[in-house]
Amino acid sequence: MDNISILIGGKAGDGIDKSSLIIGHILAQLGYRVYIYRDYPSIIRGGHTFSIVRCCRDTIATHLDSVDVLLALNQDSLDLHKSRLNTGSLIVYDSTSVKSDKGTGIPIGLIIKESGAIDIMRNSCMIGAMCKALGIGKDILEDVFRKNISREIDLNLKVAFLGFDEAKESVRIEKLKQKALPLITGSEALGLGLIKTGLNAYISYPMTPSSGILHFLAGVSEKFSLKVIHPENEIGVMLMAAGFAYAGERTAVGTSGGGFCLMTEGFSLCGMAELPVVVLLGQRPGPSTGLPTYTGQTELNFALSAGQGEFTRFITAPGDAEEAYYWSGVSMNLAWKYQVPAIILCDKTLNEGTYSFDIESIREIDAGGPLLWDKAGIYQRYKNTRDGVSPLAFPSDKDAIVKVNSYEHDESGITTEDSHLTIAMQDKRLGKEKYLLKELEHYETVKVYGRKDASTALLFWGSNKGPCVEAGSKLGLRVVQPLVFSPFPSRRVKEALQGVKRIICVENNATGQMADFLKCRGINVDQRILKYDGRPFTPMELEQKL
Amino acid sequence: MGDTSLITNAKNTWCSGCGNFAILNAIKAVFGALIDEGTPREDIVMVSGIGCHAKIADYINVNSFYSLHGRVVPVCEAIKLANPKLKVIGFAGDGDTYGEGLEHLVFAAKRNVDISIVIHNNSVYGLTTGQYTPTSPLGFKGRSTPGGTKELPMNPLELMLASHASFIARGYSHGIELLKKMLKEAITHKGFSLVDILQVCVTFYNMYENYNARVYELKDHDPSDGSRALEKIKEWDYNSDAKIPLGVFYKKERPVFEFPPKIKEIDLDAKIKGLLNDRA
Ligand SMILES: Cc1ncc(C[n+]2csc(CCOP(=O)(O)OP(=O)(O)O)c2C)c(N)n1
Ligand code: SF4
Ligand SMILES: [Mg+2]
């Protein structure tokens, strides 16, 4: 057995999240590639919460509908997921609190009580039972526990071993001969990519699904000398970011659609004042507050048009943790090189999904620092150059007076309403797009998977990568992923679609935003497969729809 | 450096007699003094909002960030936090920062970021031609309230005290010496400082005569005494015809919001690898 899905469920507050991560680490230790999907309501206590840990020999980025192992800490976990079980599925449940006519009951509640442990340790006991059922030894269990649990480790191990001893081995999951990879969330990958390219400041007001990035970066702020700030609101976030960029600090902000609404005036300021700021825009179903803890690809249109006026922006949509790392780094570098704001479209699936992460498989990110002032003559912040990129200086740089301005301005940054200057400066800012697009030719802005000569193409973006690549490859389709939306590499996308007779677009939104976007660029989509219930696609679901 | 004067070649478009000229002249003198005393000119940064007041950024030849309406304060905070050696001074309107962007002001005061905020308080929207602001008196007849406002003004200094601002002062655009002294003191104060300047708008709300008859300079006032400061701050509520005290009401140093100095030369790749090892 080398492709296995484990669902662990309980109520919010049961520690399902942490347990799924521990299960993931146990499987990673055995050489498996892991993906963890988390499903939880916007409630802190009570309510049904579950995670699906899937592992495979090869890299994966999606979960499956059916599960091979169901670990039920409460009755809901069993009742709500019956449809996921197949004939061979293994059920382990807490017989103290769950009634079932199938599977292995472990008196977890009783074990906890008799060992003087506390309720939250029920999942440790469950994991112990799971290990035994899957033929995983106590040594690996203990190793992973010691590495991941800091509080009451002895008691946790004790109940885990008692759970282990109560269960019986049903199958034996084999150990693979490949290196164990670390597990990180998409949020952590995004944060690490920014760190890699010199992040100095991260500013964010908490909002799902971007809070994980804030928490991660705040946690490592000392290690990486980061200035992490949680200000009064998202308007403050964006304006602070603009201030940091002006002062020469590499800065990113994180939010979701609602917060980005508040940021748009400042985003446009970054366009006008040519201040590089990277926005991590975590999408979720809208409009308005929508489904806070669920997923969606709702903000492509918004990202493309956010902010008043017309200006150059960079927009990318990575599809898994490795792409998240790479493209967040690239976004930071390109934002600085071209002095434009950048948006990374991410979502709950990507940010809160956990992936096996192989840093060595990722391309080196070009260092390409920004163009700095050569200190000759009088400094002009908006010097009009051939490619529109003005040399940078920062306040406190000797002999430079650095003036930035939200009004239309002349080369030295002073307000103007002059007609010729207005045109010249608008052309300067918009002209950068052409050079940025040219630079993007050195990047893999479009990827093709599956059968590369197939005449039917499955077109997707962002976190749909996992299910689309899996389902498309299985069905022998050409699977195409644009990774950059602004400036849009039209030529590349058209090349990737050469010879295709039928295009099917897969999106997690209700209208088909990418399909509409492509139509304006002369690419006609024949079929749209849309899903907007806040849940990600699974490969099987896609196969059925295709 | 070629041109060391503090004047740019931007054309000044304030109405003649506008109180903004006094603020411009006072701050130029203060910058001049700071530079003479050894602060490099390159270490001074002005931030402004949007409104008549904000044009000051175009008129002085130092680093400047001409920001958005209401958004002077977060930009100031960020610049200071990014580079602590800079002297960061924000120039904001009363509509701008007591109205549109009030929340930023409260938070910057509460955090005590080491910046100075100067409010050009003319109790009117100058640039958009004469509407009421948060400090216009009850019954103010502006272009959006022709029948007179039905709301009381707020006392921004009282709000600042409640928000733990560590320096609170009021100035007046008539009498440049007091202005200079106050602005210099605010800039040299370590921590958040707010200077509310009664800046007369001759075109939409000319209060020169009225203010001239009522202002007086605080004497024998101990600015470290919070309850005395509150008493003096409450003497005029921005609505009544009471006497108007000018000067430093409150001043008390407390820990500022700042970050530890940057670690130089981090081996990023090694640290990222280390972090990933912890996740393996
Ligand atoms: C978000 C936003 N809303 C409205 C405006 C229009 N606006 C420009 S200046 C101003 C009022 C200025 O009043 P104040 O801040 O008191 O400055 P003053 O002109 O009196 O110096 C307004 C409403 C704007 N620029 N931005
Ligand atoms: S409108 Fe008022 S504030 Fe504006 S420049 Fe004229 S006098 Fe000054
Ligand atoms: Mg005003």
PDB file of N, CA and C in Angstrom, chain A residues 41 317 473:
ATOM      1  N   PRO A  41     -14.871  24.904  10.604  1.00  0.00           N
ATOM      2  CA  PRO A  41     -15.796  26.028  10.511  1.00  0.00           C
ATOM      3  C   PRO A  41     -15.186  27.261  11.160  1.00  0.00           C
ATOM      4  N   ALA A 317       0.035  33.756  -9.613  1.00  0.00           N
ATOM      5  CA  ALA A 317      -0.845  32.840  -8.873  1.00  0.00           C
ATOM      6  C   ALA A 317      -0.180  31.475  -8.778  1.00  0.00           C
ATOM      7  N   SER A 473      -3.972  14.341 -16.167  1.00  0.00           N
ATOM      8  CA  SER A 473      -2.962  13.384 -16.615  1.00  0.00           C
ATOM      9  C   SER A 473      -3.586  12.002 -16.767  1.00  0.00           C
TER      10      SER A 473
END
